[in-house]
Short mmCIF file of C-alpha atoms in Angstrom, two decimals:
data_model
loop_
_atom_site.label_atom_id
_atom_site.label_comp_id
_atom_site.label_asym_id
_atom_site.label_seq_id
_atom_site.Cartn_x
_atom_site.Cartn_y
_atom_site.Cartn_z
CA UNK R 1 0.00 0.00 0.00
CA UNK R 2 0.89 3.59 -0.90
CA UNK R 3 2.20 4.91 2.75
CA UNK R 4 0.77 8.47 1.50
CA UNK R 5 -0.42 9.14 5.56
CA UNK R 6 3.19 9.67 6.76
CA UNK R 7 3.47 13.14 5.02
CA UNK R 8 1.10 14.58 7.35
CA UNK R 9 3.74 15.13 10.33
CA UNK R 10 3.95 18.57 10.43
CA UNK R 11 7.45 19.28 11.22
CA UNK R 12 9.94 20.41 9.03
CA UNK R 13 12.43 18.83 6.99
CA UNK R 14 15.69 17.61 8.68
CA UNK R 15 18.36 17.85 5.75
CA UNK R 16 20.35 20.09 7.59
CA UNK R 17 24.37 19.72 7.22
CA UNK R 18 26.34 18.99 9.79
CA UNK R 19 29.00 21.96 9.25
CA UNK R 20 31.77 19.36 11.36
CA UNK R 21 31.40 16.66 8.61
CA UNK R 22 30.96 19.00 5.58
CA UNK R 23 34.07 17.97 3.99
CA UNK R 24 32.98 14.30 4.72
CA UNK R 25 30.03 13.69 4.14
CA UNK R 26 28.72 16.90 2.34
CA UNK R 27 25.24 16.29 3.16
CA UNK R 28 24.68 16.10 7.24
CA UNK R 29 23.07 18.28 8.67
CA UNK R 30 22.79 20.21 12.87
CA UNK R 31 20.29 21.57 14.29
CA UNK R 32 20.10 25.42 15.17
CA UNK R 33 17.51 26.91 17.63
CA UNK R 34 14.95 29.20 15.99
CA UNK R 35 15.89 32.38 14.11
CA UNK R 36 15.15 35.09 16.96
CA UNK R 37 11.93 36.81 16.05
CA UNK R 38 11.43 39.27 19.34
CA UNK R 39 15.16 40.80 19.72
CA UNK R 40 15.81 44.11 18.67
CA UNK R 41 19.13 43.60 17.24
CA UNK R 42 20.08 46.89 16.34
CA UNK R 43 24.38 46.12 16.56
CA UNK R 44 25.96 42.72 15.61
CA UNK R 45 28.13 41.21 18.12
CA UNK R 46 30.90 39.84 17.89
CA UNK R 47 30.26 36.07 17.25
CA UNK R 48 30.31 33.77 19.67
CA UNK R 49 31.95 30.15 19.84
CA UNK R 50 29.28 27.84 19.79
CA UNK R 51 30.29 24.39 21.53
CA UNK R 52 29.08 21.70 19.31
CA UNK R 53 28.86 19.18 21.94
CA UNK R 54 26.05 21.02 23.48
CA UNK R 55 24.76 21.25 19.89
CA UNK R 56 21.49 18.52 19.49
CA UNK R 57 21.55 16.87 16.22
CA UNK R 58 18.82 16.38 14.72
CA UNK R 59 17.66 13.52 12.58
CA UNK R 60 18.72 13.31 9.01
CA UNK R 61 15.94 10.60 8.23
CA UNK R 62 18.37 7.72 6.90
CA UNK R 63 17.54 4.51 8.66
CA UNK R 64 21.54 4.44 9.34
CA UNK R 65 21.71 8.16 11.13
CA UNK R 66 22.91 7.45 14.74
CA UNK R 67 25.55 4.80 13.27
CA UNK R 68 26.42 7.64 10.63
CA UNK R 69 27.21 10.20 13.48
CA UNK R 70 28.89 8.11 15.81
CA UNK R 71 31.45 7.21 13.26
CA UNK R 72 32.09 11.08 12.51
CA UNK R 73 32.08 12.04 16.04
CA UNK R 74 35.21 8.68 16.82
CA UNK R 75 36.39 10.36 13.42
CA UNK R 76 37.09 13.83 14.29
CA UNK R 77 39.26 12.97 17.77
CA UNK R 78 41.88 12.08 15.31
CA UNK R 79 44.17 15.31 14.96
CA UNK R 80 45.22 13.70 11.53
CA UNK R 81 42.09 13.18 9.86
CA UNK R 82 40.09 16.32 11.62
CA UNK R 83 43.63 18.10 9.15
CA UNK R 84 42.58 16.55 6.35
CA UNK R 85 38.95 17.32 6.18
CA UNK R 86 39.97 20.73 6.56
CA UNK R 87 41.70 21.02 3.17
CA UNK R 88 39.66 18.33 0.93
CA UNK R 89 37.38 19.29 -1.56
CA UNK R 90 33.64 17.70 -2.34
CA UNK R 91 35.32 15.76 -5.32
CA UNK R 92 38.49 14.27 -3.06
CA UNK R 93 35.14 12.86 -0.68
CA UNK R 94 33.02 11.46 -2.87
CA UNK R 95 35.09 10.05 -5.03
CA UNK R 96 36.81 7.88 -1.92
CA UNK R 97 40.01 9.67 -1.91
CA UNK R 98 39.56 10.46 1.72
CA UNK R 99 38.47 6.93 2.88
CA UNK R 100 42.28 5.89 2.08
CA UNK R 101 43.34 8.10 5.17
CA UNK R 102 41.75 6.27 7.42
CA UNK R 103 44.78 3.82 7.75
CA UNK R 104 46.99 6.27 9.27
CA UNK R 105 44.31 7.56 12.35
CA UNK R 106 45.55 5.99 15.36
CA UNK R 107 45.19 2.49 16.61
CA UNK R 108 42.71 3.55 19.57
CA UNK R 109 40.38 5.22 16.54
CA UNK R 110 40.23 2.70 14.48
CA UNK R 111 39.40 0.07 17.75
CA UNK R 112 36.24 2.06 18.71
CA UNK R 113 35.26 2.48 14.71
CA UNK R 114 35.61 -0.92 15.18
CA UNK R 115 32.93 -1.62 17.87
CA UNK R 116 30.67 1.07 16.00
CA UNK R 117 30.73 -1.26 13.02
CA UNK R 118 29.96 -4.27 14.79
CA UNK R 119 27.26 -2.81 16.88
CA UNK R 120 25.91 -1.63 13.63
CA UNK R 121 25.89 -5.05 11.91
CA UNK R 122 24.26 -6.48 15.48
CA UNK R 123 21.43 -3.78 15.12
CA UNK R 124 20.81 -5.08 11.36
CA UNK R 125 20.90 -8.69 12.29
CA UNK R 126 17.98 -7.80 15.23
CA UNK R 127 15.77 -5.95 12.78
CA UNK R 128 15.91 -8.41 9.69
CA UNK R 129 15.47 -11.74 12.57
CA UNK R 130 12.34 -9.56 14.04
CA UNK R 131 10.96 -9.38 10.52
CA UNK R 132 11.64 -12.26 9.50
CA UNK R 133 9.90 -14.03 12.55
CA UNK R 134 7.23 -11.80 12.02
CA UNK R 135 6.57 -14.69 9.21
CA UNK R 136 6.99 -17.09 11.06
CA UNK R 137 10.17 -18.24 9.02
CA UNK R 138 13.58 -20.29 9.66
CA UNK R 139 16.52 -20.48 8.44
CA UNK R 140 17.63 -16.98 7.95
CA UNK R 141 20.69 -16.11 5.95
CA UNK R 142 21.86 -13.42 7.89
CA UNK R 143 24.75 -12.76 5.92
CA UNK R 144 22.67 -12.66 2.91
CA UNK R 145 20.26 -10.10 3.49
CA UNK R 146 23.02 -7.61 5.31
CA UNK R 147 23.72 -7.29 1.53
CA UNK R 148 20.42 -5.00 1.33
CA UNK R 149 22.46 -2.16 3.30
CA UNK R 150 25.01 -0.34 1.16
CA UNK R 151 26.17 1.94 4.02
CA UNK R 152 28.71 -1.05 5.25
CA UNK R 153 31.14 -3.86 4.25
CA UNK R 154 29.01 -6.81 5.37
CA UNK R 155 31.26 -9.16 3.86
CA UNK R 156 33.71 -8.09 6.96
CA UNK R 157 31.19 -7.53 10.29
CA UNK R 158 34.10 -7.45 12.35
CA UNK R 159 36.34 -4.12 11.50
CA UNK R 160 35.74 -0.97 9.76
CA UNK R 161 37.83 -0.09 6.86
CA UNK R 162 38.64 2.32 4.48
CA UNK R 163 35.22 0.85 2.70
CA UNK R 164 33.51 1.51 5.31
CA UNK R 165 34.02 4.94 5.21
CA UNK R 166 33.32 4.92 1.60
CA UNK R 167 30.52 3.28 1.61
CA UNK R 168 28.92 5.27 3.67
CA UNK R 169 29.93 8.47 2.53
CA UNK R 170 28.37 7.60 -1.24
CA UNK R 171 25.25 5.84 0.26
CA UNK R 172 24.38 9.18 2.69
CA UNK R 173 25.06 11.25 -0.22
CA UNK R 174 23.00 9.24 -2.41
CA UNK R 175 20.00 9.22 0.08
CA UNK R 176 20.25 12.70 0.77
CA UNK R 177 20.27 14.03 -3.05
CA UNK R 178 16.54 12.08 -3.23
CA UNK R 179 15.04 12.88 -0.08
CA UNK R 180 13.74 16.10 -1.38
CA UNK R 181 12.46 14.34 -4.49
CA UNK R 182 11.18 11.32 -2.65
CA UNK R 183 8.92 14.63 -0.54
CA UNK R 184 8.01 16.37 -3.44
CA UNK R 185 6.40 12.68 -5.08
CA UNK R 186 4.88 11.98 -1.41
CA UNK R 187 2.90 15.26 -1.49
CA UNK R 188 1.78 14.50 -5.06
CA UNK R 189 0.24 11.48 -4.14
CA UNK R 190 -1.40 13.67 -0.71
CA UNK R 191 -2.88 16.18 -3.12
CA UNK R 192 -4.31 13.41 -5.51
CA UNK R 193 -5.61 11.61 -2.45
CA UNK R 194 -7.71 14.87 -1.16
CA UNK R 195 -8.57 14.97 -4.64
CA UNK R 196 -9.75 11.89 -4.79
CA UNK R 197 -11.87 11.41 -1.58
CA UNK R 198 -13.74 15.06 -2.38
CA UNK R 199 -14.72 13.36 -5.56
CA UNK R 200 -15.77 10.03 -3.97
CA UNK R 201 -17.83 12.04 -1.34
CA UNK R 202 -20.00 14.36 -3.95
CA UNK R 203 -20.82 10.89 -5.25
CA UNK R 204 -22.92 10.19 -1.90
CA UNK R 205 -25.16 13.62 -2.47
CA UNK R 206 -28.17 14.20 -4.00
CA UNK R 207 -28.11 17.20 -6.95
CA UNK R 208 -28.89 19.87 -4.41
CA UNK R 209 -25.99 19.14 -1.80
CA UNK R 210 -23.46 18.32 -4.29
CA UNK R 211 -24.07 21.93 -6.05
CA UNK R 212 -23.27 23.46 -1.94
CA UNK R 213 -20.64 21.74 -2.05
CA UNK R 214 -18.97 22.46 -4.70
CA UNK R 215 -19.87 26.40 -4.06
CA UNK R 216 -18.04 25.85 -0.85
CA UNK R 217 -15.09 24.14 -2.22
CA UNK R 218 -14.38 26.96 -4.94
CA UNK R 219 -15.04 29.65 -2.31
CA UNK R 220 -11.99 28.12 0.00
CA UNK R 221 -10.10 28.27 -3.05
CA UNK R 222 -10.50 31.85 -3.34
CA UNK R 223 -10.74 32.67 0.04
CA UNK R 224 -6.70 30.89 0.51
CA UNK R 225 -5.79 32.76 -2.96
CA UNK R 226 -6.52 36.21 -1.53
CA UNK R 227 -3.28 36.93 0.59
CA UNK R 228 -0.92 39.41 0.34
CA UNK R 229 1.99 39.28 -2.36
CA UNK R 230 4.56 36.92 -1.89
CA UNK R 231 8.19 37.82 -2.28
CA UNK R 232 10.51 36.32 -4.25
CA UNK R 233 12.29 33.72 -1.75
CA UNK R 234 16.06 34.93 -1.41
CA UNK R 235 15.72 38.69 -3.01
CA UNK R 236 16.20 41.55 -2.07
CA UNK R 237 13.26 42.53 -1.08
CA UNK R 238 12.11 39.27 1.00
CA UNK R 239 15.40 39.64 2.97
CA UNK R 240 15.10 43.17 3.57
CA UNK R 241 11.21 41.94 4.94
CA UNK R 242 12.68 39.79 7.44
CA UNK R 243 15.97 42.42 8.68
CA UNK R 244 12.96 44.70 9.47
CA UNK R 245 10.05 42.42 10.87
CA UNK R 246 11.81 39.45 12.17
CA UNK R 247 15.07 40.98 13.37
CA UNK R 248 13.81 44.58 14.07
CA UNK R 249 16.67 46.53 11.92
CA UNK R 250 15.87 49.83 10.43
CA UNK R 251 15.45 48.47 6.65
CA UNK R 252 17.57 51.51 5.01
CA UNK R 253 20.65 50.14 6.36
CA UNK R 254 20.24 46.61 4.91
CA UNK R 255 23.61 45.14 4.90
CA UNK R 256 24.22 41.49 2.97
CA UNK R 257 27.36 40.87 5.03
CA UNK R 258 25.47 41.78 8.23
CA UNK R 259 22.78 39.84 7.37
CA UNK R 260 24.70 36.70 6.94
CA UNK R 261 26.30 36.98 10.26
CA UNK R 262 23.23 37.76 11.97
CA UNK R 263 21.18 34.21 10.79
CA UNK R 264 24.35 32.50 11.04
CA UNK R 265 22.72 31.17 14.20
CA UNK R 266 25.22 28.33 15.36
CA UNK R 267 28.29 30.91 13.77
CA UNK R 268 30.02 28.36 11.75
CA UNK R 269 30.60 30.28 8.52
CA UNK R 270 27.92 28.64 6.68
CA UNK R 271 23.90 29.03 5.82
CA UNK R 272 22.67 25.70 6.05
CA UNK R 273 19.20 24.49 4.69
CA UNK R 274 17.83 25.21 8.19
CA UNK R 275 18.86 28.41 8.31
CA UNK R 276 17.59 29.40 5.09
CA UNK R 277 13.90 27.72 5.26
CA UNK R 278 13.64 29.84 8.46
CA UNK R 279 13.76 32.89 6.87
CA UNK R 280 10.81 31.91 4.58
CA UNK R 281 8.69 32.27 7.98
CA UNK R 282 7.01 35.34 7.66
CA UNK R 283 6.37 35.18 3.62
CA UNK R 284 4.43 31.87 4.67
CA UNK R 285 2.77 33.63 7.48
CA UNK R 286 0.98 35.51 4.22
CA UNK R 287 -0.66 32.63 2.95
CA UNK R 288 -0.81 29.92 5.34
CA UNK R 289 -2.80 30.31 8.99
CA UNK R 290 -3.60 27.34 11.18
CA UNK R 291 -6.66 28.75 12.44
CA UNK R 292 -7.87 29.20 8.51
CA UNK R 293 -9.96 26.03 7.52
CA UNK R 294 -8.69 26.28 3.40
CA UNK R 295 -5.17 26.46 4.50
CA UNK R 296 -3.61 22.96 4.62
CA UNK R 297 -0.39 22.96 6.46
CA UNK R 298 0.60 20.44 4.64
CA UNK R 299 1.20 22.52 1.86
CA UNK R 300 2.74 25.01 3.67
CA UNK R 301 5.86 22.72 4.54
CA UNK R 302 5.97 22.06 0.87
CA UNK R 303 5.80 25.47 0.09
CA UNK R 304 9.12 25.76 2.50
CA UNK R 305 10.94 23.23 0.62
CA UNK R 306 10.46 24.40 -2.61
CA UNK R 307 11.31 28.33 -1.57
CA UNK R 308 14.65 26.56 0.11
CA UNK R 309 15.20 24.29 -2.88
CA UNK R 310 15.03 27.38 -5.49
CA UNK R 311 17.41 29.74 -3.05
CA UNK R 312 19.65 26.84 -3.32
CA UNK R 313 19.86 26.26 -6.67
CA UNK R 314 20.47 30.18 -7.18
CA UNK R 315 23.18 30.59 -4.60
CA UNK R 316 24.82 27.14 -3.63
CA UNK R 317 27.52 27.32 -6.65
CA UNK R 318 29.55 23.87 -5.62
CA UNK R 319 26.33 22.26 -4.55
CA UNK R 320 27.41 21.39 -1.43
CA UNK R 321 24.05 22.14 0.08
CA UNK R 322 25.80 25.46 2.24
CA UNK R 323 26.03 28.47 1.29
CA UNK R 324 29.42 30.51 2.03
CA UNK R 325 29.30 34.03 2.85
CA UNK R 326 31.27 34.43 -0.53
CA UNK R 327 27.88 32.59 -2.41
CA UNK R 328 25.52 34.69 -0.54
CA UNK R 329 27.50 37.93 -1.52
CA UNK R 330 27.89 37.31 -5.15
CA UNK R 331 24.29 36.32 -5.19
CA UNK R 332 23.38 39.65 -4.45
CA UNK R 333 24.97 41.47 -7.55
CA UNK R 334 22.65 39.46 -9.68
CA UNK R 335 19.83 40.81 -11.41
CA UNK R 336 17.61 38.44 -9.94
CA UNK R 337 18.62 39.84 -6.52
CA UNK R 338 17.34 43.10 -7.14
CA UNK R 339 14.46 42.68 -9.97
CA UNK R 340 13.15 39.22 -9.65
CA UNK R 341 10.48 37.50 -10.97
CA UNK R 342 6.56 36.90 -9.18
CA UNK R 343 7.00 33.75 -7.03
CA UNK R 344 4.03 31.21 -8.05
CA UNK R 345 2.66 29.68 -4.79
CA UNK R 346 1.19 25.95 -4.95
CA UNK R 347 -2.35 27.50 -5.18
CA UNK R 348 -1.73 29.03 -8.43
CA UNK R 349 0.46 25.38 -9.91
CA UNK R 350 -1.39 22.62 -11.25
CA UNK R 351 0.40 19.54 -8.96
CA UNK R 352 -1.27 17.07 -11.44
CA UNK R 353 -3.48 16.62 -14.56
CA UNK R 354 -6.41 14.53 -14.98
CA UNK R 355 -4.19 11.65 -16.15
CA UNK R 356 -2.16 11.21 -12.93
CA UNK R 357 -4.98 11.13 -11.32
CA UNK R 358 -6.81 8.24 -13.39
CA UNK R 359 -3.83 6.24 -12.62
CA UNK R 360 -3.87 7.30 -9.02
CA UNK R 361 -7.06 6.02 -9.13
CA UNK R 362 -6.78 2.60 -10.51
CA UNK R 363 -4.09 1.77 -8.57
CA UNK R 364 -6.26 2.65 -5.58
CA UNK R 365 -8.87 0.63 -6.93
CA UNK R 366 -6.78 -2.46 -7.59
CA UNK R 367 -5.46 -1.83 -3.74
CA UNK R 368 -9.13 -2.23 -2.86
CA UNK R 369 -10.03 -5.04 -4.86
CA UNK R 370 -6.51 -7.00 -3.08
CA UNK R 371 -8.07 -5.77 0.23
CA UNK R 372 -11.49 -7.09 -0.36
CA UNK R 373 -10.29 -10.45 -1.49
CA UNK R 374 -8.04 -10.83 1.61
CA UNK R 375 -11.10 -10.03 3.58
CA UNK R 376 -13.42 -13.03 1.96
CA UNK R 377 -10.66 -15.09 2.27
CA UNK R 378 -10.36 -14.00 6.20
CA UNK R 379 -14.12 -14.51 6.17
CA UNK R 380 -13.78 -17.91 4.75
CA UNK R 381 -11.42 -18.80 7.36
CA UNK R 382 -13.17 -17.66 10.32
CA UNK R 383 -16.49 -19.65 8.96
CA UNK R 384 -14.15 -22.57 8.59
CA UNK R 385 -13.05 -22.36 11.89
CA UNK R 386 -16.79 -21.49 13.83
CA UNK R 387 -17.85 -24.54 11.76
CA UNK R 388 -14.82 -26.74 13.11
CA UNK R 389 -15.68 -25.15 16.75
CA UNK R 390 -20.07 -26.53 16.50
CA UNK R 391 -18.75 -29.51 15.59
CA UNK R 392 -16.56 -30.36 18.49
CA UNK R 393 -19.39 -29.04 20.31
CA UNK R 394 -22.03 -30.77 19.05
CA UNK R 395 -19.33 -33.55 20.25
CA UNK R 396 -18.86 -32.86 23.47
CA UNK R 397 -22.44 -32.36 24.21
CA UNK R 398 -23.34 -35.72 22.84
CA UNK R 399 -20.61 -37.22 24.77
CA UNK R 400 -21.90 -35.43 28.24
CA UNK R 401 -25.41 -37.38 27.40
CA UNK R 402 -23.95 -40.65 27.05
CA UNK R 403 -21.99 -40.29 30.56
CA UNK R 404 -25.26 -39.32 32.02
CA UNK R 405 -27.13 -41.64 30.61
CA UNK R 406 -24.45 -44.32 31.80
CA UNK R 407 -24.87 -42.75 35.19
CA UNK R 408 -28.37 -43.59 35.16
CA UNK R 409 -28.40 -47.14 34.60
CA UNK R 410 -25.56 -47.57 37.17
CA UNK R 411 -28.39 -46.32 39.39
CA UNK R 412 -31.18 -48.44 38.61
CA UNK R 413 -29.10 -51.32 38.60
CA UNK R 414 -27.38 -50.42 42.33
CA UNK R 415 -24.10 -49.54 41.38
CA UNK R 416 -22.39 -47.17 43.42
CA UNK R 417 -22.31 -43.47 40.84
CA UNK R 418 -18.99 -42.95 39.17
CA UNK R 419 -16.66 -39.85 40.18
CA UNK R 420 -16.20 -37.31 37.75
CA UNK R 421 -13.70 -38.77 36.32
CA UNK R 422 -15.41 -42.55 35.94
CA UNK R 423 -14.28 -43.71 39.00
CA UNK R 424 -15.96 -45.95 41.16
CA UNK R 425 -17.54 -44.57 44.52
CA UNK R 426 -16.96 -46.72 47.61
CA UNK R 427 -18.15 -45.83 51.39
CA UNK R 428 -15.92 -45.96 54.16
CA UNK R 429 -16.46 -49.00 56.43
CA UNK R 430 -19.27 -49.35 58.62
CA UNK R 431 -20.96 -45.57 56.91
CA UNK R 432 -22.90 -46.99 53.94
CA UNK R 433 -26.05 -45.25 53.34
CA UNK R 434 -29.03 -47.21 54.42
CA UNK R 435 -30.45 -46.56 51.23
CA UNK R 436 -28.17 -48.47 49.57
CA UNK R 437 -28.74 -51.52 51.89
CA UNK R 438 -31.18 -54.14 50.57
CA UNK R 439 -32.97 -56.60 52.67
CA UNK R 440 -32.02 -60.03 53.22
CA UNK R 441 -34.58 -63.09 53.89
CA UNK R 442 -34.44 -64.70 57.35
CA UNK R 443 -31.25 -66.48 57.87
CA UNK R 444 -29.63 -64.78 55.01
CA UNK R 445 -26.35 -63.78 54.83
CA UNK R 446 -25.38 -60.48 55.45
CA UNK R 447 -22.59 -58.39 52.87
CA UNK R 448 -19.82 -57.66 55.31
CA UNK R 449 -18.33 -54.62 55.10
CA UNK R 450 -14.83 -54.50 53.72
CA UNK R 451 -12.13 -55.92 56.20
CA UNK R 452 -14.19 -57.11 58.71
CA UNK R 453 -14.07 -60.76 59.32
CA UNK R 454 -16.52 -63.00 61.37
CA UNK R 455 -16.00 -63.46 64.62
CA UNK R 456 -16.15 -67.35 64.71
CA UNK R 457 -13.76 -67.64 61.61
CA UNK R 458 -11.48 -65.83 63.41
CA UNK R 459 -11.72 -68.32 66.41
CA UNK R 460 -11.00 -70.98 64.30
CA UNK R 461 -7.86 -72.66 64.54
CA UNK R 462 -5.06 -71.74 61.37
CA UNK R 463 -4.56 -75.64 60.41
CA UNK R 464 -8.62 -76.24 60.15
CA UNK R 465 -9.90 -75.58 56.46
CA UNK R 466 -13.61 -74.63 55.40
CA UNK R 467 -14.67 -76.66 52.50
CA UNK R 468 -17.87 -76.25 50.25
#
């Protein structure tokens, strides 16, 4: 099933680089705390060192992301390497160049890399055994299906080695180059899914509701549409919005350099993609309001990745996902800078045609038709099984009849009753019921109760035998 429910988190997207690892990885990301919206910050000061440690990371969405930072924190205690990652370029990293250097960290490194990497490979081993019991299967190939993950040398669970480092440099830059395209295909299939189920739901009406509704649906529509103009994300004009509004500077002395210090939150030379989507805040503020029934918030996150995505692609010249204080100034002697174009927000794009949504549509409709015969099948099963259950009983009742009616003629005929569990019932000595006593003729012999013995039998001598 199309897993189209899990872009409704509302947060925002965590593809922030880690500025320690830039040279490494080029696509990590830290966390920054919120771009200060109620200072008056009418002077710079001088930056302040920012102590990473006390810096939370947050998560970069790869299934592999606490493994990935561990190995860059063990990683940058080596004096050596730290040099090194100071002077390589993006090319010298992703091409593996780097990984090669991990043979001359020192031995106390490479024993805690190490541990990460079999740790790593343990964690791997739980999840696929979990799964695979979740099947109820045996036999599992380990080995084999550690093949799935490309961010490690399974062939060698034991020590991390220059492939290691290789490997998972190219698969977190892989991942993170289609994480933003896996979001943008995710909210295509949300918007063809709200589509969808408004269309399914006028089919319920009669004529008269149907027309309301759609009156109400195209008033929304204009109601979200009327907002006030959008600037151009990353001009001149949008930045000199927030240096008034969200930093409270007098807009006439709009400084580029300044600015870039100023949301240089954590002060490590670098705009990051956090940084920049929060200073899209207040142009979203314009269109989007929680409190506004035809604003989905939904779309506003999208809105934020595309205004990030397009500052990017403007700015970021070695697409290293930062931008340098040198990319942000030569950005602003472009033309764009100063004249720019309209920005187009999602309410005025077309996110599919008709045609995406027919085949949206089908393949929901063959989803249903799976899910419907799974559920006659289920049915077919559980009649199968409440059949199986009369049966046995229908059995066990017929067998409770026969016991009692076994019972019965024990009765009649003056057999002690059985015990529950068909065992005879005997009295003790001398207490049997004298209902259960039947009379004897004159002279008759009376039953004896167990162990007694008669008192002239006993008299009689040991070498005198009773014959018939």
């Amino acid at each position: 099933m199309i897993v189209i429910i899990s872009i409704a988190m509302k947060v925002r997207w965590r593809t922030v680089l880690l500025h320690q690892c830039v040279l490494l990885l080029a696509y990590l990301v830290i966390t920054i705390d919120a771009v200060p919206i109620d200072i008056d910050k009418t002077k710079v000061k001088e930056e302040e060192h920012v102590d990473s440690a006390k810096v939370d990371n947050p998560d970069t969405g790869l299934y592999y992301d606490a493994y990935l930072r561990q190995v860059i924190d063990v990683l940058e205690t080596d004096k050596h390497f730290r040099e090194k990652l100071q002077t390589a370029d993006i090319e010298e990293i992703k091409s593996g160049k780097l990984s090669k250097e991990l043979d001359l960290v020192s031995h106390h490194v490479r024993t805690k890399l190490d541990e990460l990497k079999r740790q790593e490979v343990a964690r791997l081993r739980m999840l696929i055994k979990a799964k695979i019991d979740s099947f109820q299967d045996s036999g599992i190939d380990h080995q084999a299906l550690l093949q799935q993950f490309e961010h490690l040398n399974h062939n060698n669970p034991h020590t991390f080695e220059a492939k290691d480092l290789d490997m998972l440099i190219k698969a977190a830059t892989s991942d993170l180059e289609n994480y933003d395209k896996a979001r943008h295909e995710e909210f295509k299939q949300y918007e063809m899914m709200k589509e969808h189920e408004r269309r399914e739901y006028l089919k319920t009406l009669d004529e008269e509701k149907r027309r309301q509704e759609e009156a109400k649906y195209e008033e929304q529509k204009k109601k979200h549409a009327d907002h006030p103009k959008v600037n151009h994300p990353g001009s001149k004009d949008q930045l000199k919005e927030v240096w008034e509004e969200a930093d409270g500077l007098d807009p006439n002395d709009f400084d580029p350099k300044t600015f870039f210090k100023l949301h240089d939150v954590n002060t490590d030379g670098f705009l990051d993609e956090q940084e920049l989507e929060a200073l899209f805040t207040k142009e979203l503020e314009k269109v989007y309001d929680p409190k506004n029934e035809e604003d989905d918030m939904i779309e506003m996150e999208e809105e934020r990745l595309r205004m990030r995505e397009h500052v990017m692609n403007e700015v970021d010249i070695n697409k290293d996902r930062l931008v340098t204080l040198e990319e942000f100034l030569r950005s602003t002697e472009k033309k764009e800078f100063l004249e720019p174009d309209s920005w187009e927000t999602l309410d005025q794009q077309q996110m599919f045609t008709e045609e995406d949504l027919k085949e949206y549509e089908s393949h929901i409709s063959q989803q249903e038709n799976e899910l419907h015969l799974q559920a006659l099948e289920l049915q077919k099963k559980k009649e199968e099984l409440q059949r199986q259950q009369d049966q046995l009983q229908a059995q066990r009742q017929e067998l409770e009849q026969a016991v009692q009616q076994m019972e019965k003629k024990k009765l009649q005929q003056g057999h002690p009753p059985s015990g529950p569990n068909g065992e005879l019932k005997f009295n003790p000595p001398g207490e049997q019921p004298i209902a259960n006593v039947e009379s004897h003729p004159a002279g008759g012999v009376q039953p004896l109760s167990p162990g007694s013995i008669p008192v002239q039998d006993a008299a009689r001598p040991e070498h005198v035998q009773t014959h018939a």
